Coordinates of C-alpha atoms and ligand atoms in Angstrom, one line a residue:
X1 CA 0.0 0.0 0.0
X2 CA 1.2 3.5 -0.8
X3 CA 1.7 5.7 2.2
X4 CA -0.3 8.6 0.6
X5 CA -3.4 6.3 0.5
X6 CA -3.1 5.9 4.2
X7 CA -2.6 9.6 4.9
X8 CA -5.6 10.4 2.6
X9 CA -7.7 8.2 4.9
X10 CA -6.2 10.0 7.9
X11 CA -7.3 13.4 6.5
X12 CA -10.9 12.0 6.2
X13 CA -10.8 10.5 9.7
X14 CA -9.6 13.8 11.1
X15 CA -12.5 15.7 9.5
X16 CA -15.1 13.7 11.3
X17 CA -16.0 12.9 14.9
X18 CA -18.9 10.6 14.1
X19 CA -18.1 7.0 15.1
X20 CA -20.2 5.5 12.3
X21 CA -18.4 7.6 9.7
X22 CA -15.1 6.7 11.1
X23 CA -16.0 3.1 11.0
X24 CA -16.9 3.3 7.3
X25 CA -13.7 5.0 6.5
X26 CA -11.7 2.4 8.4
X27 CA -13.6 -0.5 6.7
X28 CA -12.8 1.0 3.3
X29 CA -9.2 1.4 4.4
X30 CA -8.6 -2.1 5.7
X31 CA -10.8 -4.3 3.5
X32 CA -8.3 -4.6 0.6
X33 CA -5.4 -5.1 2.9
X34 CA -3.7 -8.4 3.8
X35 CA -0.9 -9.2 6.3
X36 CA 1.6 -7.8 6.9
X37 CA 0.4 -4.5 5.6
X38 CA -2.9 -4.9 7.5
X39 CA -1.2 -5.1 10.9
X40 CA 1.2 -2.2 10.0
X41 CA -1.8 0.0 9.1
X42 CA -3.7 -0.9 12.3
X43 CA -0.7 -0.2 14.5
X44 CA 0.4 3.0 12.7
X45 CA -3.2 4.3 12.9
X46 CA -3.1 4.1 16.7
X47 CA 0.3 5.8 16.8
X48 CA 2.1 2.6 17.6
X49 CA 4.5 0.1 15.8
X50 CA 3.7 -3.0 17.9
X51 CA 1.2 -4.0 20.5
X52 CA 1.3 -1.7 23.5
X53 CA 2.7 -4.4 25.8
X54 CA 5.9 -4.6 23.9
X55 CA 6.6 -1.1 25.2
X56 CA 8.3 0.2 22.0
X57 CA 9.3 3.8 22.1
X58 CA 10.5 6.0 19.3
X59 CA 12.5 8.2 21.6
X60 CA 12.0 11.3 19.4
X61 CA 11.9 14.6 21.3
X62 CA 10.6 17.8 19.7
X63 CA 14.0 19.2 19.1
X64 CA 15.1 16.1 17.3
X65 CA 12.1 16.2 15.0
X66 CA 12.7 19.9 14.4
X67 CA 16.2 19.1 13.3
X68 CA 15.0 16.5 10.8
X69 CA 12.3 18.9 9.4
X70 CA 14.9 21.6 9.0
X71 CA 17.3 19.3 7.3
X72 CA 14.7 17.9 4.9
X73 CA 13.2 21.3 3.9
X74 CA 16.5 23.2 3.9
X75 CA 15.3 25.6 6.6
X76 CA 16.9 27.0 9.6
X77 CA 16.1 25.2 12.8
X78 CA 15.2 28.5 14.6
X79 CA 12.8 29.3 11.7
X80 CA 11.1 25.9 12.1
X81 CA 10.8 26.6 15.9
X82 CA 9.3 30.0 15.3
X83 CA 6.8 28.8 12.7
X84 CA 5.8 26.0 15.0
X85 CA 5.2 28.4 17.8
X86 CA 2.6 30.3 15.7
X87 CA 1.0 27.2 14.1
X88 CA 1.0 25.3 17.4
X89 CA 1.9 22.0 15.7
X90 CA 5.2 20.9 14.1
X91 CA 3.2 18.6 11.7
X92 CA 1.3 21.6 10.2
X93 CA 4.5 23.5 9.9
X94 CA 6.2 20.6 8.2
X95 CA 3.4 20.4 5.6
X96 CA 3.7 24.1 4.9
X97 CA 7.5 23.9 4.6
X98 CA 7.3 20.9 2.3
X99 CA 5.0 22.8 -0.1
X100 CA 7.9 24.9 -1.1
X101 CA 10.5 22.3 -1.7
X102 CA 11.0 19.8 -4.4
X103 CA 10.5 16.2 -3.4
X104 CA 13.1 13.6 -4.0
X105 CA 11.3 11.5 -6.5
X106 CA 14.0 9.1 -7.7
X107 CA 12.9 6.3 -5.3
X108 CA 9.2 6.6 -6.1
X109 CA 6.4 7.2 -3.7
X110 CA 6.7 6.1 -0.1
X111 CA 5.0 2.8 0.8
X112 CA 3.5 1.8 4.1
X113 CA 6.1 -1.0 4.3
X114 CA 9.0 1.4 3.9
X115 CA 7.6 3.9 6.4
X116 CA 7.0 1.1 8.9
X117 CA 10.5 -0.3 8.4
X118 CA 12.2 3.1 8.8
X119 CA 10.1 4.0 11.9
X120 CA 11.1 0.7 13.4
X121 CA 14.8 1.6 12.8
X122 CA 14.1 4.9 14.6
X123 CA 12.8 3.0 17.6
X124 CA 15.7 0.6 17.5
X125 CA 18.4 3.2 17.4
X126 CA 19.8 3.3 20.9
X127 CA 23.0 4.3 22.7
X128 CA 25.8 6.7 21.6
X129 CA 25.1 8.3 18.3
X130 CA 21.5 7.2 18.2
X131 CA 20.2 10.8 18.2
X132 CA 22.0 11.5 15.0
X133 CA 20.9 8.2 13.5
X134 CA 17.3 9.0 14.3
X135 CA 17.5 12.5 12.7
X136 CA 19.0 10.9 9.6
X137 CA 16.4 8.2 9.2
X138 CA 13.6 10.7 9.7
X139 CA 15.1 13.2 7.3
X140 CA 15.4 10.4 4.8
X141 CA 11.6 9.8 5.0
X142 CA 10.7 13.5 5.0
X143 CA 12.7 14.3 1.8
X144 CA 10.5 11.8 0.0
X145 CA 7.2 12.9 1.6
X146 CA 4.4 14.9 0.1
X147 CA 3.2 17.7 2.5
X148 CA 0.3 15.7 3.9
X149 CA 2.6 12.7 4.4
X150 CA 5.1 14.8 6.2
X151 CA 2.5 16.2 8.5
X152 CA 1.4 12.8 9.7
X153 CA 4.9 11.4 9.8
X154 CA 6.0 14.1 12.2
X155 CA 2.9 13.8 14.3
X156 CA 3.4 10.0 14.5
X157 CA 7.0 10.3 15.8
X158 CA 6.0 13.0 18.3
X159 CA 3.1 10.8 19.6
X160 CA 0.5 13.4 18.6
X161 CA -1.2 11.6 15.8
X162 CA -4.8 12.4 16.6
X163 CA -6.9 10.7 14.0
X164 CA -9.2 9.5 16.8
X165 CA -9.0 5.8 15.9
X166 CA -9.7 4.0 19.1
X167 CA -9.4 0.2 19.7
X168 CA -13.1 -0.2 19.9
X169 CA -13.7 1.4 16.5
X170 CA -11.0 -0.7 14.9
X171 CA -12.6 -3.9 16.4
X172 CA -15.9 -2.7 14.8
X173 CA -14.3 -2.1 11.5
X174 CA -12.5 -5.5 11.5
X175 CA -15.7 -7.4 12.2
X176 CA -17.4 -5.6 9.4
X177 CA -14.6 -5.8 6.9
X178 CA -13.7 -9.4 7.4
X179 CA -16.7 -10.9 9.1
X180 CA -20.4 -10.3 8.5
X181 CA -20.5 -7.3 10.9
X182 CA -22.9 -9.2 13.2
X183 CA -22.8 -8.9 16.9
X184 CA -21.4 -12.4 17.2
X185 CA -18.5 -11.5 14.8
X186 CA -17.8 -8.4 16.8
X187 CA -17.8 -10.3 20.0
X188 CA -15.4 -12.9 18.6
X189 CA -13.0 -10.2 17.4
X190 CA -13.1 -8.5 20.8
X191 CA -12.6 -11.6 22.7
X192 CA -9.6 -12.7 20.6
X193 CA -8.1 -9.2 21.2
X194 CA -8.8 -9.3 25.0
X195 CA -6.9 -12.6 25.2
X196 CA -4.0 -11.7 23.0
X197 CA -3.7 -7.9 23.4
X198 CA -2.4 -7.8 19.8
X199 CA -4.6 -6.3 17.1
X200 CA -2.2 -7.1 14.3
X201 CA -2.2 -10.7 15.2
X202 CA -6.0 -10.9 15.6
X203 CA -6.5 -9.2 12.2
X204 CA -4.1 -11.6 10.5
X205 CA -5.9 -14.7 11.9
X206 CA -9.3 -13.1 11.0
X207 CA -8.3 -12.5 7.3
X208 CA -6.7 -15.9 6.9
X209 CA -9.2 -18.1 8.8
X210 CA -12.3 -16.0 9.1
X211 CA -14.4 -15.5 12.3
X212 CA -14.4 -19.2 13.3
X213 CA -10.6 -19.1 13.2
X214 CA -10.5 -16.5 16.0
X215 CA -11.6 -19.3 18.4
X216 CA -8.1 -20.7 18.1
X217 CA -6.6 -17.6 19.7
X218 CA -5.8 -18.4 23.3
X219 CA -3.5 -17.5 26.1
X220 CA 0.2 -17.5 25.4
X221 CA 3.1 -17.0 27.9
X222 CA 4.6 -13.6 27.3
X223 CA 1.5 -12.1 25.7
X224 CA -0.5 -10.4 28.4
X225 CA -4.2 -10.8 28.7
X226 CA -6.3 -7.6 29.1
X227 CA -7.3 -7.4 32.7
X228 CA -10.8 -8.1 34.0
X229 CA -12.1 -5.0 35.7
X230 CA -14.5 -4.4 38.5
X231 CA -17.8 -2.4 38.9
X232 CA -18.6 -0.5 42.0
X233 CA -21.5 -0.3 44.4
X234 CA -22.0 2.3 47.1
X235 CA -22.7 -0.2 49.9
X236 CA -21.7 -3.7 50.8
X237 CA -25.4 -4.5 51.0
X238 CA -25.9 -3.5 47.4
X239 CA -22.9 -5.4 46.3
X240 CA -24.0 -8.6 48.0
X241 CA -27.5 -8.2 46.7
X242 CA -26.1 -8.0 43.1
X243 CA -24.4 -11.3 43.7
X244 CA -27.7 -12.9 44.8
X245 CA -26.8 -12.8 48.5
X246 CA -23.7 -15.0 48.5
X247 CA -20.2 -14.1 47.2
X248 CA -16.5 -14.5 47.8
X249 CA -15.1 -11.5 49.5
X250 CA -11.4 -10.8 49.2
X251 CA -9.1 -8.2 50.7
X252 CA -8.7 -5.4 48.2
X253 CA -5.0 -4.9 48.5
X254 CA -3.8 -1.5 47.7
X255 CA -0.8 -1.9 45.4
X256 CA 0.1 -2.6 41.8
X257 CA -1.8 -5.2 39.8
X258 CA 0.6 -7.8 38.4
X259 CA 0.0 -10.4 35.7
X260 CA 2.7 -13.0 36.1
X261 CA 3.7 -15.2 33.2
X262 CA 5.7 -18.1 34.5
X263 CA 7.1 -20.2 31.6
X264 CA 8.2 -23.8 31.9
X265 CA 11.8 -22.7 31.3
X266 CA 13.2 -19.2 31.1
X267 CA 12.5 -15.9 32.8
X268 CA 9.2 -14.9 34.4
X269 CA 7.6 -11.8 32.9
X270 CA 5.4 -9.4 34.9
X271 CA 2.8 -7.1 33.3
X272 CA 1.1 -4.1 34.8
X273 CA -2.6 -3.4 34.6
X274 CA -1.8 -1.3 31.5
X275 CA 0.2 -4.3 30.2
X276 CA 3.6 -2.6 30.6
X277 CA 6.4 -5.0 31.4
X278 CA 7.3 -4.3 35.1
X279 CA 9.5 -7.4 35.9
X280 CA 12.7 -5.3 36.1
X281 CA 11.1 -3.3 39.0
X282 CA 10.5 -6.4 41.0
X283 CA 13.4 -8.8 40.5
X284 CA 12.7 -10.6 43.7
X285 CA 9.3 -11.6 42.4
X286 CA 10.7 -12.7 39.1
X287 CA 13.1 -15.0 40.9
X288 CA 10.7 -16.3 43.5
X289 CA 7.6 -17.0 41.4
X290 CA 9.0 -20.2 39.7
X291 CA 9.5 -21.6 43.2
X292 CA 6.1 -20.5 44.4
X293 CA 4.0 -22.7 41.9
X294 CA 3.8 -26.4 41.8
X295 CA 3.4 -26.5 38.0
X296 CA 4.5 -24.5 35.0
X297 CA 3.7 -22.9 32.7
X298 CA 1.3 -20.7 34.6
X299 CA -0.3 -17.3 34.3
X300 CA -1.6 -15.8 37.5
X301 CA -2.7 -12.4 38.7
X302 CA -2.2 -10.7 42.0
X303 CA -1.6 -7.4 43.7
X304 CA 1.9 -6.5 44.7
X305 CA 2.1 -4.6 48.0
X306 CA 4.8 -3.5 50.3
X307 CA 5.2 -5.6 53.4
X308 CA 7.2 -5.8 56.5
X309 CA 9.1 -9.1 56.1
X310 CA 9.7 -9.5 59.8
X311 CA 6.0 -9.3 60.8
X312 CA 4.3 -10.1 57.5
X313 CA 2.3 -6.9 57.8
X314 CA 1.1 -4.9 54.9
X315 CA 2.6 -1.4 54.6
X316 CA 1.1 1.7 53.0
X317 CA 1.2 1.7 49.2
X318 CA 3.4 4.8 49.0
X319 CA 6.3 2.6 50.0
X320 CA 6.2 0.8 46.6
X321 CA 6.2 4.0 44.6
X322 CA 9.6 4.7 46.1
X323 CA 10.8 2.0 43.8
X324 CA 10.0 3.9 40.7
X325 CA 12.9 5.7 39.0
X326 CA 15.4 4.0 41.3
X327 CA 16.8 1.5 38.9
X328 CA 20.3 1.9 40.0
X329 CA 20.1 1.0 43.7
X330 CA 17.4 -1.5 43.2
X331 CA 19.2 -3.9 45.5
X332 CA 18.9 -1.5 48.4
X333 CA 15.3 -0.6 47.6
X334 CA 14.5 -4.3 47.5
X335 CA 15.8 -4.6 51.0
X336 CA 14.2 -1.4 52.3
X337 CA 10.8 -1.9 50.6
X338 CA 10.1 -5.6 50.3
X339 CA 7.0 -6.5 48.4
X340 CA 4.6 -9.5 48.5
X341 CA 2.4 -10.7 45.7
X342 CA -1.1 -11.6 46.9
X343 CA -2.4 -13.9 44.1
X344 CA -6.1 -13.6 43.4
X345 CA -6.7 -15.3 40.0
X346 CA -5.4 -18.0 37.7
X347 CA -5.6 -17.9 33.9
X348 CA -3.3 -20.7 32.8
X349 CA -2.5 -23.7 34.9
X350 CA 0.2 -26.2 33.9
X351 CA -0.1 -25.0 30.3
X352 CA -3.9 -25.4 30.3
X353 CA -6.1 -22.3 29.9
X354 CA -8.5 -22.1 32.9
X355 CA -9.8 -18.5 32.5
X356 CA -13.2 -19.7 31.3
X357 CA -13.9 -21.9 34.4
X358 CA -16.2 -20.4 37.0
X359 CA -14.3 -18.4 39.7
X360 CA -14.7 -20.9 42.5
X361 CA -12.9 -23.5 40.4
X362 CA -10.1 -21.1 39.4
X363 CA -9.6 -20.2 43.0
X364 CA -9.4 -23.8 44.1
X365 CA -6.8 -24.5 41.4
X366 CA -4.9 -21.4 42.4
X367 CA -4.9 -22.5 46.1
X368 CA -3.6 -25.9 45.0
X369 CA -1.0 -24.5 42.6
X370 CA 0.6 -22.0 45.0
X371 CA 3.2 -22.8 47.5
X372 CA 3.0 -19.8 49.8
X373 CA 6.3 -18.1 50.5
X374 CA 7.2 -14.8 52.2
X375 CA 6.8 -13.0 48.9
X376 CA 4.0 -14.8 47.2
X377 CA 0.7 -15.6 49.0
X378 CA -2.9 -16.3 48.4
X379 CA -5.3 -13.4 48.7
X380 CA -7.4 -13.6 51.9
X381 CA -10.8 -14.7 51.0
X382 CA -14.1 -15.6 52.8
X383 CA -17.3 -16.9 51.3
X384 CA -20.1 -14.8 52.9
X385 CA -23.8 -15.4 52.9
X386 CA -25.0 -12.5 55.0
X387 CA -24.3 -8.8 55.5
X388 CA -22.9 -9.1 59.0
X389 CA -20.1 -11.5 58.1
X390 CA -19.4 -9.4 55.0
X391 CA -19.1 -6.3 57.2
X392 CA -16.9 -8.1 59.6
X393 CA -14.6 -9.3 56.9
X394 CA -14.5 -5.8 55.4
X395 CA -13.4 -4.3 58.7
X396 CA -10.8 -6.9 59.0
X397 CA -9.5 -6.2 55.5
X398 CA -9.2 -2.4 56.2
X399 CA -7.5 -2.9 59.5
X400 CA -5.0 -5.3 57.9
X401 CA -4.1 -2.4 55.5
X402 CA -6.5 -3.2 52.6
X403 CA -8.4 -0.6 50.8
X404 CA -11.7 -2.5 51.2
X405 CA -13.0 -5.6 49.7
X406 CA -13.5 -7.1 46.2
X407 CA -16.9 -8.9 46.1
X408 CA -16.7 -11.7 43.5
X409 CA -19.4 -13.7 41.9
X410 CA -19.5 -17.5 42.5
X411 CA -22.1 -18.1 39.8
X412 CA -21.8 -20.4 36.8
X413 CA -20.9 -17.5 34.4
X414 CA -18.1 -16.2 36.6
X415 CA -15.3 -16.9 34.2
X416 CA -12.4 -14.5 33.8
X417 CA -13.8 -11.8 31.6
X418 CA -10.6 -10.4 29.9
X419 CA -10.8 -6.7 29.2
X420 CA -14.3 -6.3 30.5
X421 CA -15.7 -4.3 33.4
X422 CA -18.8 -5.9 34.9
X423 CA -20.7 -6.9 38.0
X424 CA -18.8 -10.2 38.3
X425 CA -16.4 -8.3 40.4
X426 CA -17.5 -5.4 42.6
X427 CA -15.2 -3.2 44.5
X428 CA -16.2 -1.7 47.8
X429 CA -13.7 0.7 49.3
X430 CA -13.6 2.2 52.7
X431 CA -14.3 5.8 53.3
X432 CA -11.1 7.8 53.7
X433 CA -10.4 9.8 56.8
X434 CA -8.4 12.9 57.0
X435 CA -5.3 12.2 59.0
X436 CA -4.9 11.3 62.6
X437 CA -2.6 13.9 64.0
X438 CA -2.5 12.7 67.6
X439 CA -0.2 10.1 68.9
X440 CA -1.6 7.3 71.2
X441 CA 0.0 5.8 74.3
X442 CA -0.6 2.1 74.3
X443 CA 0.3 -0.5 76.9
X444 CA 2.1 -3.6 75.8
X445 CA 0.0 -6.7 76.6
X446 CA 1.6 -9.2 74.3
X447 CA 4.5 -9.9 71.9
X448 CA 4.8 -11.8 68.6
X449 CA 7.9 -13.7 67.4
X450 CA 9.7 -12.1 64.6
X451 CA 10.5 -13.6 61.2
X452 CA 13.3 -13.0 58.8
X453 CA 15.9 -10.6 60.2
X454 CA 14.0 -10.6 63.5
X455 CA 13.8 -14.4 63.9
X456 CA 14.5 -15.4 67.5
X457 CA 13.4 -12.0 68.8
X458 CA 10.1 -10.3 69.2
X459 CA 9.0 -8.7 65.9
X460 CA 5.8 -7.0 66.9
X461 CA 3.9 -6.0 70.0
X462 CA 0.2 -6.1 71.0
X463 CA -0.9 -2.7 72.4
X464 CA -4.0 -1.8 74.4
X465 CA -5.7 1.2 75.7
X466 CA -7.2 1.4 79.2
X467 CA -10.9 1.4 79.9
X468 CA -11.4 3.0 83.4
X469 CA -15.1 2.2 83.5
X470 CA -14.6 -1.5 83.0
X471 CA -11.1 -1.5 84.5
X472 CA -9.6 -3.5 81.6
X473 CA -7.0 -3.2 78.8
X474 CA -8.4 -3.4 75.3
X475 CA -6.2 -4.1 72.3
X476 CA -6.2 -1.6 69.4
X477 CA -3.1 -2.6 67.3
X478 CA -0.2 -4.9 66.6
X479 CA 2.8 -2.7 66.0
X480 CA 6.0 -4.0 64.3
X481 CA 7.2 -0.8 62.5
X482 CA 9.4 1.9 63.8
X483 CA 11.7 -0.2 66.0
X484 CA 15.5 0.1 65.4
X485 CA 17.8 -2.8 66.3
X486 CA 18.9 -1.3 69.6
X487 CA 15.3 -0.9 70.6
X488 CA 14.4 -4.4 69.5
X489 CA 17.2 -5.7 71.7
X490 CA 16.3 -3.6 74.7
X491 CA 12.5 -4.2 74.9
X492 CA 12.6 -7.9 75.8
X493 CA 14.9 -7.1 78.7
X494 CA 12.6 -4.4 79.9
X495 CA 9.6 -6.7 79.5
X496 CA 11.0 -9.8 81.1
X497 CA 9.3 -9.0 84.4
X498 CA 5.9 -8.6 82.8
X499 CA 6.0 -11.9 80.9
X500 CA 3.1 -14.2 81.7
X501 CA 2.6 -17.9 80.7
X502 CA -1.1 -17.3 80.2
X503 CA -3.5 -14.5 79.4
X504 CA -3.4 -12.1 82.4
X505 CA -6.9 -11.1 83.7
X506 CA -8.4 -7.9 82.4
X507 CA -7.0 -8.1 78.9
X508 CA -9.5 -8.0 76.0
X509 CA -8.3 -8.9 72.5
X510 CA -9.2 -11.1 69.6
X511 CA -5.6 -11.9 69.0
X512 CA -3.4 -14.5 70.6
X513 CA 0.2 -13.3 70.9
X514 CA 3.1 -15.7 71.2
X515 CA 3.8 -14.3 74.7
X516 CA 1.4 -12.6 77.0
X517 CA 2.5 -9.6 79.0
X518 CA 1.1 -8.1 82.1
X519 CA 0.3 -4.4 81.5
X520 CA 3.4 -2.4 82.4
X521 CA 5.3 -0.7 79.6
X522 CA 3.7 2.1 77.6
X523 CA 4.8 2.9 74.0
X524 CA 3.9 6.0 72.0
X525 CA 2.5 5.2 68.5
X526 CA 1.1 7.0 65.6
X527 CA -1.0 5.7 62.7
X528 CA -2.9 6.6 59.6
X529 CA -6.3 6.5 61.1
X530 CA -8.7 4.7 63.4
X531 CA -10.9 2.1 61.9
X532 CA -13.6 -0.3 63.0
X533 CA -12.3 -3.8 63.8
X534 CA -13.7 -7.3 64.5
X535 CA -10.4 -8.3 66.1
X536 CA -9.5 -5.5 68.4
X537 CA -11.6 -4.6 71.5
X538 CA -10.9 -0.9 72.2
X539 CA -14.2 0.9 72.9
X540 CA -16.0 -2.3 71.8
X541 CA -19.7 -1.9 71.3
X542 CA -19.6 1.9 71.3
X543 CA -20.1 2.2 67.6
X544 CA -21.4 -1.3 66.9
X545 CA -21.8 -4.4 69.0
X546 CA -18.9 -6.9 68.6
X547 CA -16.8 -4.2 66.9
X548 CA -13.9 -2.4 68.4
X549 CA -11.5 0.3 67.2
X550 CA -8.1 -0.3 65.6
X551 CA -5.2 1.8 64.5
X552 CA -4.4 1.4 60.9
X553 CA -0.7 1.3 59.8
X554 CA 0.6 1.8 63.4
X555 CA 4.2 2.9 63.9
X556 CA 6.3 3.2 67.1
X557 CA 7.5 6.8 67.5
X558 CA 10.7 5.6 69.3
X559 CA 9.4 6.9 72.6
X560 CA 8.9 4.7 75.6
X561 CA 6.6 6.5 78.0
X562 CA 8.4 5.6 81.2
X563 CA 6.6 8.6 82.8
X564 CA 3.3 6.8 82.4
X565 CA 1.9 3.8 84.3
X566 CA -0.4 1.4 82.4
X567 CA -3.6 3.0 83.7
X568 CA -2.3 6.4 82.6
X569 CA -2.1 5.3 79.0
X570 CA -4.6 6.6 76.5
X571 CA -8.1 5.5 77.5
X572 CA -10.8 3.8 75.4
X573 CA -13.1 6.9 75.7
X574 CA -10.3 9.1 74.4
X575 CA -9.7 6.7 71.5
X576 CA -13.4 6.9 70.7
X577 CA -13.3 10.7 70.7
X578 CA -10.4 10.6 68.3
X579 CA -12.3 8.2 66.1
X580 CA -15.3 10.5 66.0
X581 CA -13.2 13.5 65.3
X582 CA -11.9 12.0 62.0
X583 CA -13.6 13.5 59.0
X584 CA -14.9 10.9 56.6
X585 CA -14.7 11.3 52.8
X586 CA -15.9 9.1 50.0
X587 CA -13.1 7.5 48.0
X588 CA -12.1 9.5 44.9
X589 CA -13.4 8.1 41.6
X590 CA -10.7 6.4 39.6
X591 CA -10.1 8.2 36.2
X592 CA -9.6 6.8 32.7
X593 CA -11.9 3.8 33.0
X594 CA -13.8 2.3 30.1
X595 CA -17.6 2.4 30.2
X596 CA -19.4 -0.5 31.7
X597 CA -20.1 -3.8 30.1
X598 CA -22.6 -6.4 31.1
X599 CA -22.5 -8.4 34.3
X600 CA -24.4 -11.3 35.9
X601 CA -28.2 -11.6 36.0
Ligands
AMP701 P1 -9.8 -0.2 41.0 O1 -8.3 -0.1 40.5 O2 -10.1 0.7 42.1 O3 -10.7 -0.3 39.8 O4 -9.9 -1.7 41.6 C1 -9.6 -2.8 40.9 C2 -8.2 -3.2 41.3 O5 -8.1 -3.7 42.6 C3 -7.7 -4.4 40.4 O6 -7.2 -4.0 39.2 C4 -6.5 -4.9 41.3 O7 -5.3 -4.2 41.0 C5 -6.9 -4.5 42.7 N1 -7.1 -5.6 43.6 C6 -6.6 -5.7 44.9 N2 -7.0 -6.8 45.5 C7 -7.7 -7.5 44.6 C8 -8.4 -8.8 44.6 N3 -8.4 -9.5 45.7 N4 -9.0 -9.2 43.5 C9 -9.0 -8.4 42.4 N5 -8.4 -7.2 42.3 C10 -7.8 -6.8 43.4

């Protein structure tokens, strides 16, 4: 195909905003095409060279493109910059400049194949001298380009090609051009795309084998599946009602979604929710995953969250973002900010696609497949049949550092719906509170054995507040963060005289520490907020029966309150006042989501 035929279609696409018209133009454009031109045209039209997950970047900055335009049109770079400033678009300026120069016509008109090949060379040019090489390749294309071609070439390399062709419109056009345009054909094209994330590949199979041939497209290691997405409901009650009264509730971990591709042999690859390759950010997961599954190849999904390896506790998500842009001292960051993958779904098991099995079957297979390690664990789940156990599980999830819960359908149709947002998964997030500025003085009533670096020592402590009315100590958190080595060594000595072989009277908690302590030592802690808890007992019953208050993300400030005796610690009524003083806010809507698709019922 000649490149000017493609850019003529772009001109027409640019001139309309009607989806139907765009589809008609696209159908006309792609119908005569066959691979490999077909794939090239589909990718180029979306401003890409390869599927998004391959992460190919052209690496062309404005200044570099300006240099190429100047060289190809015999203009001064400053002049190009000045004209671009007034036109607002280097593409338009390029077209205007090309009007006044003679094209190099010895090699004939540009073809799509040539343009695609040269642009690939631009992307591949890396390292020393690559800037010069990119300018030269681009200049080579521009000297042969007609004004319109030049305009779109420049916009393409700058990533500003705005012909408005979205994936969904391309899927429509493919179904019409190479299928019968029916709903079924459209669904088959979309499903093949959702499983392979590669439009060029899907189009090739469609042309060569027709709509029935698309059924042969399935999961492949190294080719990410477009993620299944969740709907939302304003209350747990509504979410549960959607599911018909019974559902699987899971912790909604607050981290990064990871799709792990674990081949039989060779390196594990990790993909983000946007299908970017993120393995290099998490080398410890890449090396651990092959040991964390019984069988390979496998594709599983989970949420990657920062944890404290010595206590196994989840840490705030911000910790993970510290990894970004720290490629050089990754080894140190790995140690400072360890992460754990909480696996929640399974798409390929021992080489067999299982994504279309109902969720309960996938979960059972996942549980069987996983060998839990420090860094790879199964997402916490509970099957609930009533609102009160759902509420209790939700509170437990939030207290453990989760954002809320995912409510998942257990019905027959609960297969993994790649690329679709529906009511098969419903997210229910907690309300956010605005900071807890006060510190809390808690009495140590128990201690937990440490793991990892803290093995053989206590790794975390159970803290309580004092309730003067009932004369008892009520737990409100387990704290393992904020202790330095010296403090970790000192505390057991100071606590020795309070140790108790069994639970001392007057201690209320839903947890069982490895070692009970009589109330004696008071620690100052801070946390993100106070939340309702089914495990802790502070101010129990004040808000709701059976429910106490807990401190989320507790951290020791480093201060032992030797000046305070246990009954002078923070009291339960004080904690309740702090809880009530927190201002509640609804969670922020998440931007950039695709519109809803159908769900159960
Ligand atoms: P949102 O990003 O708010 O639309 O919520 C959906 C996201 O929650 C998913 O893309 C996952 O990254 C994340 N998530 C955390 N825990 C789970 C879980 N147990 N099951 C499914 N998704 C989860």
